[in-house]
């Protein structure tokens, strides 16, 4: 079952009778702060509860924690309990713009420029051209850069991670499908 839901350009996630979502205030793609705050509601649309003022995207729920990219804080990785308590910044070094969780690892695209440098692209902290596909443990440890390109539309199976090459580097700009063997990445 796919727990990810679409909500008008942002993201939502379904878990155990609850929908966790970021409410979009208005459609202005140049300002990520307008993505909206983090909420939850029961699947019958009752019990709507604001959890955080963070402009959350790429919402994922595991073990009573909501993991998300905080667009209000230069696209850093955060978690908060499903009841809205214990909001925690997981990592301040990597500026993420999407991720997927697989077996304890968070695979993500990141901006390589430092916080606050460069020109913005949908709230990015740096130049859009400087990207990489990387991974780290869900607690922020064991960071590893995998590829110096941007991959979108992540998917995976028991053997591979798949994605679409959307990099802007001439060497890679083929627009094809990338396949990464998961066994080659395992160091557990």
PDB file of C-alpha atoms in Angstrom:
ATOM      1  CA  UNK A   1       0.000   0.000   0.000  1.00  0.00           C
ATOM      2  CA  UNK A   2       1.314   3.427  -0.949  1.00  0.00           C
ATOM      3  CA  UNK A   3       0.923   5.746   2.031  1.00  0.00           C
ATOM      4  CA  UNK A   4       1.996   8.892   0.157  1.00  0.00           C
ATOM      5  CA  UNK A   5      -0.844  11.153  -0.958  1.00  0.00           C
ATOM      6  CA  UNK A   6      -0.836  14.200  -3.198  1.00  0.00           C
ATOM      7  CA  UNK A   7      -2.355  17.425  -1.915  1.00  0.00           C
ATOM      8  CA  UNK A   8      -2.186  20.024  -4.649  1.00  0.00           C
ATOM      9  CA  UNK A   9       1.560  20.135  -5.164  1.00  0.00           C
ATOM     10  CA  UNK A  10       2.613  19.448  -1.569  1.00  0.00           C
ATOM     11  CA  UNK A  11       2.605  16.115   0.194  1.00  0.00           C
ATOM     12  CA  UNK A  12       0.538  14.171   2.685  1.00  0.00           C
ATOM     13  CA  UNK A  13       0.975  10.806   4.379  1.00  0.00           C
ATOM     14  CA  UNK A  14      -1.542   8.279   5.691  1.00  0.00           C
ATOM     15  CA  UNK A  15      -0.746   6.216   8.787  1.00  0.00           C
ATOM     16  CA  UNK A  16      -2.987   4.229  11.145  1.00  0.00           C
ATOM     17  CA  UNK A  17      -6.215   6.169  10.503  1.00  0.00           C
ATOM     18  CA  UNK A  18      -4.581   9.607  10.336  1.00  0.00           C
ATOM     19  CA  UNK A  19      -3.609  11.840   7.431  1.00  0.00           C
ATOM     20  CA  UNK A  20      -0.590  14.078   8.063  1.00  0.00           C
ATOM     21  CA  UNK A  21      -0.339  17.016   5.681  1.00  0.00           C
ATOM     22  CA  UNK A  22       1.012  20.466   5.000  1.00  0.00           C
ATOM     23  CA  UNK A  23      -1.743  22.945   4.214  1.00  0.00           C
ATOM     24  CA  UNK A  24      -0.974  25.231   1.309  1.00  0.00           C
ATOM     25  CA  UNK A  25      -1.884  28.820   2.047  1.00  0.00           C
ATOM     26  CA  UNK A  26      -1.860  29.986  -1.564  1.00  0.00           C
ATOM     27  CA  UNK A  27      -0.343  28.916  -4.852  1.00  0.00           C
ATOM     28  CA  UNK A  28       2.850  30.941  -5.184  1.00  0.00           C
ATOM     29  CA  UNK A  29       5.656  28.599  -6.158  1.00  0.00           C
ATOM     30  CA  UNK A  30       8.389  31.159  -5.576  1.00  0.00           C
ATOM     31  CA  UNK A  31       7.999  31.146  -1.778  1.00  0.00           C
ATOM     32  CA  UNK A  32       8.249  27.838   0.044  1.00  0.00           C
ATOM     33  CA  UNK A  33       7.004  29.438   3.251  1.00  0.00           C
ATOM     34  CA  UNK A  34       3.588  29.418   1.621  1.00  0.00           C
ATOM     35  CA  UNK A  35       3.553  25.619   1.632  1.00  0.00           C
ATOM     36  CA  UNK A  36       1.833  25.944   4.985  1.00  0.00           C
ATOM     37  CA  UNK A  37       1.942  24.490   8.453  1.00  0.00           C
ATOM     38  CA  UNK A  38       1.993  20.813   9.427  1.00  0.00           C
ATOM     39  CA  UNK A  39      -1.406  19.320  10.354  1.00  0.00           C
ATOM     40  CA  UNK A  40      -3.069  15.981  10.993  1.00  0.00           C
ATOM     41  CA  UNK A  41      -6.667  14.824  10.687  1.00  0.00           C
ATOM     42  CA  UNK A  42      -8.553  11.563  10.996  1.00  0.00           C
ATOM     43  CA  UNK A  43      -9.319   9.765   7.761  1.00  0.00           C
ATOM     44  CA  UNK A  44     -12.989  10.826   8.067  1.00  0.00           C
ATOM     45  CA  UNK A  45     -11.799  14.493   7.974  1.00  0.00           C
ATOM     46  CA  UNK A  46     -12.484  15.131  11.679  1.00  0.00           C
ATOM     47  CA  UNK A  47      -9.972  15.986  14.382  1.00  0.00           C
ATOM     48  CA  UNK A  48      -7.978  18.504  12.323  1.00  0.00           C
ATOM     49  CA  UNK A  49      -5.024  19.481  14.516  1.00  0.00           C
ATOM     50  CA  UNK A  50      -2.129  21.850  13.831  1.00  0.00           C
ATOM     51  CA  UNK A  51       1.164  20.177  14.816  1.00  0.00           C
ATOM     52  CA  UNK A  52       3.754  22.781  13.837  1.00  0.00           C
ATOM     53  CA  UNK A  53       4.240  26.147  12.136  1.00  0.00           C
ATOM     54  CA  UNK A  54       6.956  24.580   9.972  1.00  0.00           C
ATOM     55  CA  UNK A  55       6.454  24.679   6.213  1.00  0.00           C
ATOM     56  CA  UNK A  56       6.717  20.898   5.882  1.00  0.00           C
ATOM     57  CA  UNK A  57       7.167  18.885   2.703  1.00  0.00           C
ATOM     58  CA  UNK A  58       8.022  15.282   1.853  1.00  0.00           C
ATOM     59  CA  UNK A  59       6.147  14.029   4.935  1.00  0.00           C
ATOM     60  CA  UNK A  60       6.873  10.473   6.126  1.00  0.00           C
ATOM     61  CA  UNK A  61       5.639   8.698   9.291  1.00  0.00           C
ATOM     62  CA  UNK A  62       7.471   5.900  11.143  1.00  0.00           C
ATOM     63  CA  UNK A  63       7.149   4.667  14.732  1.00  0.00           C
ATOM     64  CA  UNK A  64       4.990   7.598  15.926  1.00  0.00           C
ATOM     65  CA  UNK A  65       7.381  10.155  14.412  1.00  0.00           C
ATOM     66  CA  UNK A  66       6.710  12.434  11.436  1.00  0.00           C
ATOM     67  CA  UNK A  67       9.821  13.053   9.332  1.00  0.00           C
ATOM     68  CA  UNK A  68       9.827  15.972   6.910  1.00  0.00           C
ATOM     69  CA  UNK A  69      11.797  18.635   5.102  1.00  0.00           C
ATOM     70  CA  UNK A  70      11.395  21.962   6.900  1.00  0.00           C
ATOM     71  CA  UNK A  71      11.217  24.593   4.177  1.00  0.00           C
ATOM     72  CA  UNK A  72      11.052  27.306   6.871  1.00  0.00           C
ATOM     73  CA  UNK A  73      14.623  26.365   7.892  1.00  0.00           C
ATOM     74  CA  UNK A  74      16.498  26.179   4.584  1.00  0.00           C
ATOM     75  CA  UNK A  75      15.101  22.729   3.673  1.00  0.00           C
ATOM     76  CA  UNK A  76      16.649  20.855   6.612  1.00  0.00           C
ATOM     77  CA  UNK A  77      15.540  17.428   7.888  1.00  0.00           C
ATOM     78  CA  UNK A  78      13.235  17.417  10.933  1.00  0.00           C
ATOM     79  CA  UNK A  79      11.070  15.087  12.970  1.00  0.00           C
ATOM     80  CA  UNK A  80       8.171  15.658  15.333  1.00  0.00           C
ATOM     81  CA  UNK A  81       6.006  13.218  17.266  1.00  0.00           C
ATOM     82  CA  UNK A  82       2.579  12.488  15.794  1.00  0.00           C
ATOM     83  CA  UNK A  83       1.041  14.385  18.736  1.00  0.00           C
ATOM     84  CA  UNK A  84       3.066  17.536  17.863  1.00  0.00           C
ATOM     85  CA  UNK A  85       5.648  17.259  20.663  1.00  0.00           C
ATOM     86  CA  UNK A  86       9.445  16.843  20.620  1.00  0.00           C
ATOM     87  CA  UNK A  87      10.140  18.777  17.401  1.00  0.00           C
ATOM     88  CA  UNK A  88      13.795  18.046  16.539  1.00  0.00           C
ATOM     89  CA  UNK A  89      16.178  19.125  13.795  1.00  0.00           C
ATOM     90  CA  UNK A  90      17.881  15.917  12.654  1.00  0.00           C
ATOM     91  CA  UNK A  91      20.558  17.391  10.427  1.00  0.00           C
ATOM     92  CA  UNK A  92      21.687  20.961   9.736  1.00  0.00           C
ATOM     93  CA  UNK A  93      24.368  20.206   7.144  1.00  0.00           C
ATOM     94  CA  UNK A  94      22.339  18.923   4.178  1.00  0.00           C
ATOM     95  CA  UNK A  95      19.709  20.931   2.307  1.00  0.00           C
ATOM     96  CA  UNK A  96      17.200  18.364   1.039  1.00  0.00           C
ATOM     97  CA  UNK A  97      14.570  18.813  -1.633  1.00  0.00           C
ATOM     98  CA  UNK A  98      13.056  15.312  -1.614  1.00  0.00           C
ATOM     99  CA  UNK A  99      13.724  11.945  -0.006  1.00  0.00           C
ATOM    100  CA  UNK A 100      12.641   8.333   0.236  1.00  0.00           C
ATOM    101  CA  UNK A 101      13.026   6.046   3.260  1.00  0.00           C
ATOM    102  CA  UNK A 102      14.346   2.500   2.703  1.00  0.00           C
ATOM    103  CA  UNK A 103      15.369   0.095   5.487  1.00  0.00           C
ATOM    104  CA  UNK A 104      16.710   2.653   7.958  1.00  0.00           C
ATOM    105  CA  UNK A 105      18.239   4.926   5.304  1.00  0.00           C
ATOM    106  CA  UNK A 106      16.984   8.237   3.950  1.00  0.00           C
ATOM    107  CA  UNK A 107      17.949   8.636   0.267  1.00  0.00           C
ATOM    108  CA  UNK A 108      17.697  12.234  -0.876  1.00  0.00           C
ATOM    109  CA  UNK A 109      18.615  14.931  -3.336  1.00  0.00           C
ATOM    110  CA  UNK A 110      20.493  17.792  -1.754  1.00  0.00           C
ATOM    111  CA  UNK A 111      21.751  21.254  -2.560  1.00  0.00           C
ATOM    112  CA  UNK A 112      25.520  21.355  -2.284  1.00  0.00           C
ATOM    113  CA  UNK A 113      25.845  25.068  -1.509  1.00  0.00           C
ATOM    114  CA  UNK A 114      25.976  26.162   2.091  1.00  0.00           C
ATOM    115  CA  UNK A 115      23.003  27.595   3.966  1.00  0.00           C
ATOM    116  CA  UNK A 116      21.954  30.976   2.628  1.00  0.00           C
ATOM    117  CA  UNK A 117      24.323  31.078  -0.359  1.00  0.00           C
ATOM    118  CA  UNK A 118      23.387  31.404  -3.993  1.00  0.00           C
ATOM    119  CA  UNK A 119      20.116  32.269  -5.643  1.00  0.00           C
ATOM    120  CA  UNK A 120      16.834  30.719  -4.650  1.00  0.00           C
ATOM    121  CA  UNK A 121      14.804  28.149  -6.546  1.00  0.00           C
ATOM    122  CA  UNK A 122      11.540  27.382  -4.768  1.00  0.00           C
ATOM    123  CA  UNK A 123      13.212  28.392  -1.537  1.00  0.00           C
ATOM    124  CA  UNK A 124      16.499  26.619  -2.170  1.00  0.00           C
ATOM    125  CA  UNK A 125      19.449  27.842  -0.119  1.00  0.00           C
ATOM    126  CA  UNK A 126      21.756  27.809  -3.144  1.00  0.00           C
ATOM    127  CA  UNK A 127      22.113  27.342  -6.844  1.00  0.00           C
ATOM    128  CA  UNK A 128      19.764  24.743  -8.287  1.00  0.00           C
ATOM    129  CA  UNK A 129      22.532  23.317 -10.485  1.00  0.00           C
ATOM    130  CA  UNK A 130      24.627  22.184  -7.523  1.00  0.00           C
ATOM    131  CA  UNK A 131      22.897  18.947  -6.519  1.00  0.00           C
ATOM    132  CA  UNK A 132      23.765  15.416  -5.468  1.00  0.00           C
ATOM    133  CA  UNK A 133      21.957  12.177  -4.630  1.00  0.00           C
ATOM    134  CA  UNK A 134      22.989  11.081  -1.124  1.00  0.00           C
ATOM    135  CA  UNK A 135      21.897   9.026   1.851  1.00  0.00           C
ATOM    136  CA  UNK A 136      22.094   9.042   5.646  1.00  0.00           C
ATOM    137  CA  UNK A 137      20.552   7.086   8.491  1.00  0.00           C
ATOM    138  CA  UNK A 138      17.143   8.305   9.610  1.00  0.00           C
ATOM    139  CA  UNK A 139      18.836   9.758  12.727  1.00  0.00           C
ATOM    140  CA  UNK A 140      21.155  11.885  10.523  1.00  0.00           C
ATOM    141  CA  UNK A 141      24.290   9.741  10.954  1.00  0.00           C
ATOM    142  CA  UNK A 142      26.413   7.901   8.353  1.00  0.00           C
ATOM    143  CA  UNK A 143      26.074  10.451   5.546  1.00  0.00           C
ATOM    144  CA  UNK A 144      27.270   9.235   2.121  1.00  0.00           C
ATOM    145  CA  UNK A 145      27.160  11.004  -1.238  1.00  0.00           C
ATOM    146  CA  UNK A 146      26.162   8.468  -3.909  1.00  0.00           C
ATOM    147  CA  UNK A 147      26.002  10.416  -7.192  1.00  0.00           C
ATOM    148  CA  UNK A 148      26.715  13.992  -8.256  1.00  0.00           C
ATOM    149  CA  UNK A 149      23.430  14.257 -10.136  1.00  0.00           C
ATOM    150  CA  UNK A 150      19.788  14.896  -9.288  1.00  0.00           C
ATOM    151  CA  UNK A 151      17.363  11.983  -9.369  1.00  0.00           C
ATOM    152  CA  UNK A 152      13.591  12.352  -9.169  1.00  0.00           C
ATOM    153  CA  UNK A 153      10.600  10.018  -9.013  1.00  0.00           C
ATOM    154  CA  UNK A 154      12.299   7.554  -6.648  1.00  0.00           C
ATOM    155  CA  UNK A 155      11.192   3.960  -6.518  1.00  0.00           C
ATOM    156  CA  UNK A 156      12.804   0.774  -5.255  1.00  0.00           C
ATOM    157  CA  UNK A 157      12.578  -2.981  -5.014  1.00  0.00           C
ATOM    158  CA  UNK A 158      14.629  -5.589  -3.147  1.00  0.00           C
ATOM    159  CA  UNK A 159      17.662  -5.124  -5.410  1.00  0.00           C
ATOM    160  CA  UNK A 160      17.633  -1.599  -6.842  1.00  0.00           C
ATOM    161  CA  UNK A 161      16.767   2.051  -6.339  1.00  0.00           C
ATOM    162  CA  UNK A 162      15.331   3.621  -9.477  1.00  0.00           C
ATOM    163  CA  UNK A 163      14.968   7.238 -10.424  1.00  0.00           C
ATOM    164  CA  UNK A 164      14.750   9.594 -13.339  1.00  0.00           C
ATOM    165  CA  UNK A 165      17.899  11.552 -14.208  1.00  0.00           C
ATOM    166  CA  UNK A 166      16.910  15.208 -14.098  1.00  0.00           C
ATOM    167  CA  UNK A 167      20.405  16.643 -13.664  1.00  0.00           C
ATOM    168  CA  UNK A 168      21.475  19.674 -15.595  1.00  0.00           C
ATOM    169  CA  UNK A 169      25.058  18.601 -16.135  1.00  0.00           C
ATOM    170  CA  UNK A 170      25.833  18.048 -19.830  1.00  0.00           C
ATOM    171  CA  UNK A 171      27.631  14.770 -19.082  1.00  0.00           C
ATOM    172  CA  UNK A 172      24.531  13.227 -17.488  1.00  0.00           C
ATOM    173  CA  UNK A 173      21.619  15.148 -19.034  1.00  0.00           C
ATOM    174  CA  UNK A 174      20.200  12.147 -20.839  1.00  0.00           C
ATOM    175  CA  UNK A 175      16.842  12.201 -19.061  1.00  0.00           C
ATOM    176  CA  UNK A 176      16.948   8.450 -18.643  1.00  0.00           C
ATOM    177  CA  UNK A 177      16.274   6.073 -15.791  1.00  0.00           C
ATOM    178  CA  UNK A 178      19.007   5.571 -13.178  1.00  0.00           C
ATOM    179  CA  UNK A 179      19.297   2.188 -11.463  1.00  0.00           C
ATOM    180  CA  UNK A 180      21.471   1.839  -8.365  1.00  0.00           C
ATOM    181  CA  UNK A 181      22.182  -1.623  -6.969  1.00  0.00           C
ATOM    182  CA  UNK A 182      21.308  -1.576  -3.275  1.00  0.00           C
ATOM    183  CA  UNK A 183      23.839  -4.296  -2.402  1.00  0.00           C
ATOM    184  CA  UNK A 184      26.631  -2.016  -3.602  1.00  0.00           C
ATOM    185  CA  UNK A 185      25.554   0.568  -1.028  1.00  0.00           C
ATOM    186  CA  UNK A 186      25.163  -1.697   1.995  1.00  0.00           C
ATOM    187  CA  UNK A 187      27.815  -1.390   4.649  1.00  0.00           C
ATOM    188  CA  UNK A 188      25.830  -2.742   7.583  1.00  0.00           C
TER     189      UNK A 188
END
